[in-house]
Structure formats: structure tokens, C-alpha cells
Short mmCIF file of C-alpha atoms in Angstrom, two decimals:
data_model
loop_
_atom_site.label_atom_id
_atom_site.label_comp_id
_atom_site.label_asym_id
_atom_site.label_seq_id
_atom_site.Cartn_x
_atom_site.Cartn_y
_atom_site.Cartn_z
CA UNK A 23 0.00 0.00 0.00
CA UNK A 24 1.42 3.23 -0.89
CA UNK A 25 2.30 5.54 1.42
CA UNK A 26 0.37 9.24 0.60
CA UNK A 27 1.39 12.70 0.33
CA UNK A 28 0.69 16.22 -0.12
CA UNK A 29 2.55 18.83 -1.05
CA UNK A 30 0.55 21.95 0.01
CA UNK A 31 0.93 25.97 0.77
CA UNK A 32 -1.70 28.24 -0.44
CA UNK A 33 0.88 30.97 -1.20
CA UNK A 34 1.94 30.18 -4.24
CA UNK A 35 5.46 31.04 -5.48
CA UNK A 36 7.03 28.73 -2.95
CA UNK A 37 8.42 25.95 -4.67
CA UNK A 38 5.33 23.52 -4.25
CA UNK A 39 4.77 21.95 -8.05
CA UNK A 40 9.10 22.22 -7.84
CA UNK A 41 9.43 20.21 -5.12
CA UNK A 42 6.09 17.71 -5.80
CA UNK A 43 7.94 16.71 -8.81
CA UNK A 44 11.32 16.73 -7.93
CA UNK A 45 10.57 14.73 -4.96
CA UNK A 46 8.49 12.21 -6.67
CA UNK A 47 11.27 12.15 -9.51
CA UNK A 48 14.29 11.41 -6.91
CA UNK A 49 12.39 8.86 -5.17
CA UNK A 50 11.62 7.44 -8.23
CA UNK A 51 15.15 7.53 -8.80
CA UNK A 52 16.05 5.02 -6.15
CA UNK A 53 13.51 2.69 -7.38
CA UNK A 54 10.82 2.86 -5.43
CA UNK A 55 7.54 3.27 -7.39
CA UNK A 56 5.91 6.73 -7.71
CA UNK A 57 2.61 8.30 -8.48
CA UNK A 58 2.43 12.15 -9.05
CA UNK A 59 -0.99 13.32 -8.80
CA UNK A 60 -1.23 16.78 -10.57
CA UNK A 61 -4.31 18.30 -8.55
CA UNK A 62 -3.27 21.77 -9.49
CA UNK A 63 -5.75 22.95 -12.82
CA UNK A 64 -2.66 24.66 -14.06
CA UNK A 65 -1.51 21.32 -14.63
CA UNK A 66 2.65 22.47 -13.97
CA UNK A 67 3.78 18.95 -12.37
CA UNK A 68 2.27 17.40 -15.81
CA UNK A 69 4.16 19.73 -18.54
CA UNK A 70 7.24 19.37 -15.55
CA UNK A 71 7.38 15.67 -17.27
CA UNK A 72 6.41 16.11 -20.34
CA UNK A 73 2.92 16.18 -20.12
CA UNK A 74 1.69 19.67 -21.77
CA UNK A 75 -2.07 20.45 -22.58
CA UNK A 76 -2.08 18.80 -25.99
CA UNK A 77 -0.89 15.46 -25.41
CA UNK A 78 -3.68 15.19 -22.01
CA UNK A 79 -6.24 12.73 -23.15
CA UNK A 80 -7.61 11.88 -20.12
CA UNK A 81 -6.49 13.87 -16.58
CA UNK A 82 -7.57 13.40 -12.81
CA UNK A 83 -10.59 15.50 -13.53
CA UNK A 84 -11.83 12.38 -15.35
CA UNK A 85 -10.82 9.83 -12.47
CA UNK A 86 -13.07 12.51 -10.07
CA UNK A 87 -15.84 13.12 -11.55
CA UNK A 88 -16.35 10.99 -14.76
CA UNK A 89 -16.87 7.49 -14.95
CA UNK A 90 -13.21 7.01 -16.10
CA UNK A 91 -11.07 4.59 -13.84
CA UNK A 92 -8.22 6.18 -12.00
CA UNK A 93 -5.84 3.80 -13.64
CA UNK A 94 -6.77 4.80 -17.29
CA UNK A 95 -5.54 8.31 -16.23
CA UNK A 96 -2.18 7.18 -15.58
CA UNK A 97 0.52 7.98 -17.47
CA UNK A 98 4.76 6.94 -17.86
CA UNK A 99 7.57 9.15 -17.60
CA UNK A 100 10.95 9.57 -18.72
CA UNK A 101 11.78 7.64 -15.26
CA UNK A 102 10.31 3.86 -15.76
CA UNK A 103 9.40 3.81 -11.60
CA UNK A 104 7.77 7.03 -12.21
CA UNK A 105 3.86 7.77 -13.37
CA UNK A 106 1.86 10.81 -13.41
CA UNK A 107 -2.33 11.36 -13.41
CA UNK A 108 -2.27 14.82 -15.47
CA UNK A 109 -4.52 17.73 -14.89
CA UNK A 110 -6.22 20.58 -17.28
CA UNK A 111 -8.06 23.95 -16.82
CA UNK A 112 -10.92 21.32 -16.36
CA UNK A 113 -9.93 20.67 -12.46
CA UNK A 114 -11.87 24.22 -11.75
CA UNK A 115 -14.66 22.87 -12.85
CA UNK A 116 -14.50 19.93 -10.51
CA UNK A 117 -14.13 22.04 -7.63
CA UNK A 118 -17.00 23.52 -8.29
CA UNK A 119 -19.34 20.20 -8.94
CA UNK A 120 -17.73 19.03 -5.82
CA UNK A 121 -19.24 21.62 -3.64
CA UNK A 122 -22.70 20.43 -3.97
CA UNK A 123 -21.63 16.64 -3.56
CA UNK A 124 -22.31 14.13 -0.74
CA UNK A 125 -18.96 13.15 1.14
CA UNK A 126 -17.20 15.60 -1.13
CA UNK A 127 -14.11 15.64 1.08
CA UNK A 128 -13.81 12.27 -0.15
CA UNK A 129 -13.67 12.30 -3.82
CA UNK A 130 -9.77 11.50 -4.30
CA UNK A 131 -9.11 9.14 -1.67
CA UNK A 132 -11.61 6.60 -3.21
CA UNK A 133 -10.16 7.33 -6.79
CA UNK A 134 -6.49 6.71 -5.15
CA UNK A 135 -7.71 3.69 -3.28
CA UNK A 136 -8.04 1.61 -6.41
CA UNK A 137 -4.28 1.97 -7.43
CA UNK A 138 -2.78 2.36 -4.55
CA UNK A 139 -1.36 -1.12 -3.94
CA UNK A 140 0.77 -0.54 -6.97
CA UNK A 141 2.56 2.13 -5.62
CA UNK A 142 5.35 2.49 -3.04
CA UNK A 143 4.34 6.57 -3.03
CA UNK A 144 1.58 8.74 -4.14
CA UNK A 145 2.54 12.18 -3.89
CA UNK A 146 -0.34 14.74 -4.36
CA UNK A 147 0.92 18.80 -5.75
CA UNK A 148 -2.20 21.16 -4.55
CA UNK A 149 -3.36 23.85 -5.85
CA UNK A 150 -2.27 27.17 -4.04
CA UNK A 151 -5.11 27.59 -2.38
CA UNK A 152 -7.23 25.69 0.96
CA UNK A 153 -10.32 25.11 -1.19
CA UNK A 154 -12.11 21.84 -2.11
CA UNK A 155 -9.31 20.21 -4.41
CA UNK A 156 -6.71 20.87 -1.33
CA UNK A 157 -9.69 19.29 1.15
CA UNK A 158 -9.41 16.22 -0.94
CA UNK A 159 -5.68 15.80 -0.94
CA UNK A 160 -5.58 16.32 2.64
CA UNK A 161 -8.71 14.10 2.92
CA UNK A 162 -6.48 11.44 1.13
CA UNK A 163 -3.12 11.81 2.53
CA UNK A 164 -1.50 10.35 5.29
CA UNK A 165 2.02 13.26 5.89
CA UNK A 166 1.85 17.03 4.47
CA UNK A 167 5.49 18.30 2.99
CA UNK A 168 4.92 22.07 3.27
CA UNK A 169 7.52 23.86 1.05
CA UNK A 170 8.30 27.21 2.52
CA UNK A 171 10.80 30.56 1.88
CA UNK A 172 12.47 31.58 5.01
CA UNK A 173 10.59 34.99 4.73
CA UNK A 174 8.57 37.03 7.18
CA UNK A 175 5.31 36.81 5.67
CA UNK A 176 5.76 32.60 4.89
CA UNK A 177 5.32 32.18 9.00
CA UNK A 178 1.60 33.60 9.06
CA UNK A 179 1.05 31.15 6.08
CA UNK A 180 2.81 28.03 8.20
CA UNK A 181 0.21 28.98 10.87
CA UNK A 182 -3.01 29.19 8.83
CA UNK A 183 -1.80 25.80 6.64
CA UNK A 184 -1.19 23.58 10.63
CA UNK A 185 -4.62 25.12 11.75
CA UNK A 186 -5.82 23.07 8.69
CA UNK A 187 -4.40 20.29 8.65
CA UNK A 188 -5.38 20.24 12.33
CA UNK A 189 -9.14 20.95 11.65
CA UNK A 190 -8.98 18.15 8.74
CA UNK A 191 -7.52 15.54 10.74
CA UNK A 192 -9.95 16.20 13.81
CA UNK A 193 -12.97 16.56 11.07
CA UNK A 194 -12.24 13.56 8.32
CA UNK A 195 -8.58 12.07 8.21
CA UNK A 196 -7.69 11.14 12.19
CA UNK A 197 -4.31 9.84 10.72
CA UNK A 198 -3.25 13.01 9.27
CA UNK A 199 0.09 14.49 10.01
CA UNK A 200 2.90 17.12 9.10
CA UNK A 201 5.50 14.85 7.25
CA UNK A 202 8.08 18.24 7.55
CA UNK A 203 8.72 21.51 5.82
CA UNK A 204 11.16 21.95 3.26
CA UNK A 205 13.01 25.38 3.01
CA UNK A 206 13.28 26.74 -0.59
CA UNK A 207 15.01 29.39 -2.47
CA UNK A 208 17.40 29.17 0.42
CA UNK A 209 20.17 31.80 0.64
CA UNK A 210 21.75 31.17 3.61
CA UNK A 211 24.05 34.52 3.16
CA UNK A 212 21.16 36.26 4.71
CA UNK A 213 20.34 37.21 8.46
CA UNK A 214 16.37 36.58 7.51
CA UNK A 215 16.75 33.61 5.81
CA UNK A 216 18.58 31.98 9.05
CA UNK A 217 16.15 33.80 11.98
CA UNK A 218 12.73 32.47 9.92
CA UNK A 219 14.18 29.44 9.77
CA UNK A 220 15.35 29.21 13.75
CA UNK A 221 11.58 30.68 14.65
CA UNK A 222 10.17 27.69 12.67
CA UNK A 223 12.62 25.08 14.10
CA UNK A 224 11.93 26.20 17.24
CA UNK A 225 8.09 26.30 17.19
CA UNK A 226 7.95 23.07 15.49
CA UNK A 227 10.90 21.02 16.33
CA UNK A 228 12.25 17.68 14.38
CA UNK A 229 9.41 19.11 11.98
CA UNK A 230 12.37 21.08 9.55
CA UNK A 231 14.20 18.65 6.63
CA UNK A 232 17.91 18.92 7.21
CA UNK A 233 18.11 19.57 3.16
CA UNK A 234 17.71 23.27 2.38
CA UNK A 235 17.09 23.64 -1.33
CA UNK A 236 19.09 26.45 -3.29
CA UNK A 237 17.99 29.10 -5.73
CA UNK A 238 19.58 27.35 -8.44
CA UNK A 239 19.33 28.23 -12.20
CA UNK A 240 19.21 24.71 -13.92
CA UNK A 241 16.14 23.68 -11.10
CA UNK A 242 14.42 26.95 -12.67
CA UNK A 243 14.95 25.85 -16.72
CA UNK A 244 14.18 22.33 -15.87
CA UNK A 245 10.26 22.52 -16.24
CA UNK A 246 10.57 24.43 -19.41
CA UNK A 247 12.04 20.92 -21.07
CA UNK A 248 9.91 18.76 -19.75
CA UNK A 249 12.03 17.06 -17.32
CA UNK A 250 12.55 16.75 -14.03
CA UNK A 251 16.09 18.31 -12.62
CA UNK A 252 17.69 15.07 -12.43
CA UNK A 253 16.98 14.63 -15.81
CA UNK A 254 18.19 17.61 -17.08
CA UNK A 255 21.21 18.02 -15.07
CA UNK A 256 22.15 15.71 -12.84
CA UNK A 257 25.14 17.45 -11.42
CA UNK A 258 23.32 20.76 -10.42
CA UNK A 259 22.95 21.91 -6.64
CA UNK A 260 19.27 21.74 -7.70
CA UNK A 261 19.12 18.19 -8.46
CA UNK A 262 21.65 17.31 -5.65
CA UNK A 263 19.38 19.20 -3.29
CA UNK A 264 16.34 17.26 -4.70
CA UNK A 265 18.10 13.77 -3.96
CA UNK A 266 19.51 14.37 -0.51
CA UNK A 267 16.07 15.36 -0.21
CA UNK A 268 14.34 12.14 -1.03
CA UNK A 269 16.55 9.86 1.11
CA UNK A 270 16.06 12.14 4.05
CA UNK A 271 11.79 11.67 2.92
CA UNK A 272 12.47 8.02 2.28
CA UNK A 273 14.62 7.64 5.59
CA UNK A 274 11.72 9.59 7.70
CA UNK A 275 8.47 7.12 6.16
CA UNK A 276 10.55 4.12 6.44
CA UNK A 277 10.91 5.11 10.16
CA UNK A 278 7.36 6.50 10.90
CA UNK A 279 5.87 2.93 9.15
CA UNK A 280 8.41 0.98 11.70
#
């Protein structure tokens, strides 16, 4: 049974669909089996492997609301251990027929039920936002990653996303939990970067990765290609970042599930 995961912040510009699918990629990488869910209508984690509008036949909007089977969504990658359910424009739509739905919360965890045994991980991008889409992935998931900048205004934003998940988990998923936050863009030549993340470490201890992930050119071009960093340049502090990362996520479920 795969092990599920969000990757959620609803301020956007954080690194979220970066580090959904350079996660998923690098733990793909060390062959374990991986399912990216794109739940984001801009559909970024799809074109981030290859997946652009025009070659979407069917996306997780069918799997949620048609009569399509989650597993005919599914797509390969470039990486054979890695797959990927696409999205479209069409996801706003679904959030929208969801609204007026009986157990709506509940929509993607019975979709991800029926494929889940074929999966080591399922890791889930969110929109930016705490609407009904980002309801469903927390519905589904088991551990949150919450990518963050060490910046003033990201702490009020760490704050509103743990009074969700804690509202979520005492309202629909009891097993619910913070699987750690992720510090990106990091420049650690700055005094703000360092004292944001000390307050966070401090208010939510063991809770921080140990891998800080860099601004870093080549983790910026990657998405325009297609690929995933790894793919595109293994040897960047990017895609370095993104693998240290992934053993330390690996490292941390493999413990939790002991």
C-alpha cells in the first residue's frame, strides 16, 4: 500500500509543483515506485514531465468526476518507476461540482484507493489555495510536505496551513500528520533567511528537513524541457538538493511505518 502525500501551501510562489515533482522524480530515482498526482488545474507537475495540454487525453478531472477509472488516467515518464495522473483547466470545474456533492471531502481518496497497492508513493501537488481540491488531498493523505521561503510573511502562512491540517484531521482524516517543511530558495548569506528558519525550528521542532534547497538556475529551466532536474542536469545543486532530499523523505516514512 502506498504511502500518501501532499505537497501543500496556499501561497503560491514557494516551490510547491518544484518540489512535488522533484521529490516524486528522486524517489523514483532510487527505485521505489511513484505516483504524481497533478491536482493543481494549471496542470505544472504534468508539462514538468512532459505532459503539456495537448498530449492530455484523459487527466484526474476524469478519475473525479467521470466514470473514467483512476488507472486509465495514468501515465509513464521519462523515469520507468515514475507515473503521473495529469490535470487541465478542467480541475476548476470539478471544484466547483464538488461543492454540492455528498462526502465531497472524499472524492480522491476513493479514486487513489483503487491503485494504490501498486505504488510504493503517491505524492499529491495542490493547488495554491485551501479550497475543495486541497480538502481532498488532505482528505487522502497520510504526511503534508509544506515547502516554505524563510521569509517574514511565509510564517503567518505556516500557521493558517497547521490550523488546517489540524481541523482536517480532527474533522475527516484522524491519521493526518505534518511529514516536515522543506526550506526553498534558500540563501543562507542572509540574516532573515537563518532567523525564519530558527523561529520555525523552534516552534515546530524535528518538523524542519535537514536539506535546504538552493535558488539554483538549472532547477528553474528544468520545467521548461519537460524534465525533471535530475533529468536535465544531474550534477546541479538543484538536483543534488532534490536527492539528498528524497533519502532524508524516504529515511523519515521508512521510520514512521516501523
Amino acid at each position: 500500500m502506498a504511502r500518501i502525500v501532499a505537497v501543500a501551501n496556499q501561497k503560491g510562489g514557494v516551490g510547491k509543483t518544484t518540489t512535488a515533482v522533484n521529490l516524486a522524480a528522486s524517489v523514483a530515482a532510487s527505485e521505489h515506485r511513484v505516483l504524481l498526482v497533478d491536482f493543481d488545474p494549471q496542470g505544472n507537475a504534468s508539462s514538468s514531465v512532459g505532459y503539456t495540454k495537448d498530449r492530455i487525453e484523459l487527466s484526474i478531472y476524469d478519475a473525479l468526476i467521470g466514470d473514467v477509472a483512476m488507472q486509465d488516467c495514468i501515465r509513464p515518464t521519462e523515469i520507468t518507476t515514475l507515473f503521473v495522473v495529469p490535470a487541465t483547466m478542467d480541475l476548476v470545474g470539478a471544484e466547483l461540482e464538488l461543492i454540492g456533492s455528498e462526502n465531497r471531502e472524499t472524492y480522491l481518496k476513493n479514486a487513489l484507493a483503487t491503485v494504490a497497492d501498486n505504488y510504493d508513493y503517491i505524492i499529491i501537488d495542490c493547488p495554491p489555495s485551501l479550497g475543495m481540491l486541497t480538502l481532498n488531498a488532505l482528505v487522502a493523505a497520510e504526511g503534508v510536505v509544506v515547502p516554505m521561503q524563510a521569509e517574514y510573511f511565509a510564517l503567518e502562512g505556516l500557521g493558517a496551513l497547521c490550523n488546517t491540517i489540524d481541523r482536517v484531521r480532527d474533522a475527516y482524516n484522524p491519521g493526518l500528520h505534518l511529514e516536515g517543511i522543506l526550506f526553498t530558495m534558500y540563501d543562507p548569506r542572509t540574516n532573515l533567511a537563518g532567523q525564519v528558519k530558527g523561529e520555525v525550528e523552534s516552534h515546530l521542532p524535528n518538523m524542519v528537513y535537514e536539506t535546504l534547497i538552493p535558488r539554483n538556475v538549472r532547477l528553474s529551466e528544468s520545467p521548461s524541457h519537460g524534465k525533471p532536474v535530475l533529468l536535465y542536469d544531474f550534477r546541479c545543486a538543484g538536483s543534488k538538493s532534490y536527492l539528498k532530499l528524497a533519502q532524508e523523505f524516504v529515511d523519515r516514512a521508512t521510520a514512521a511505518a516501523a
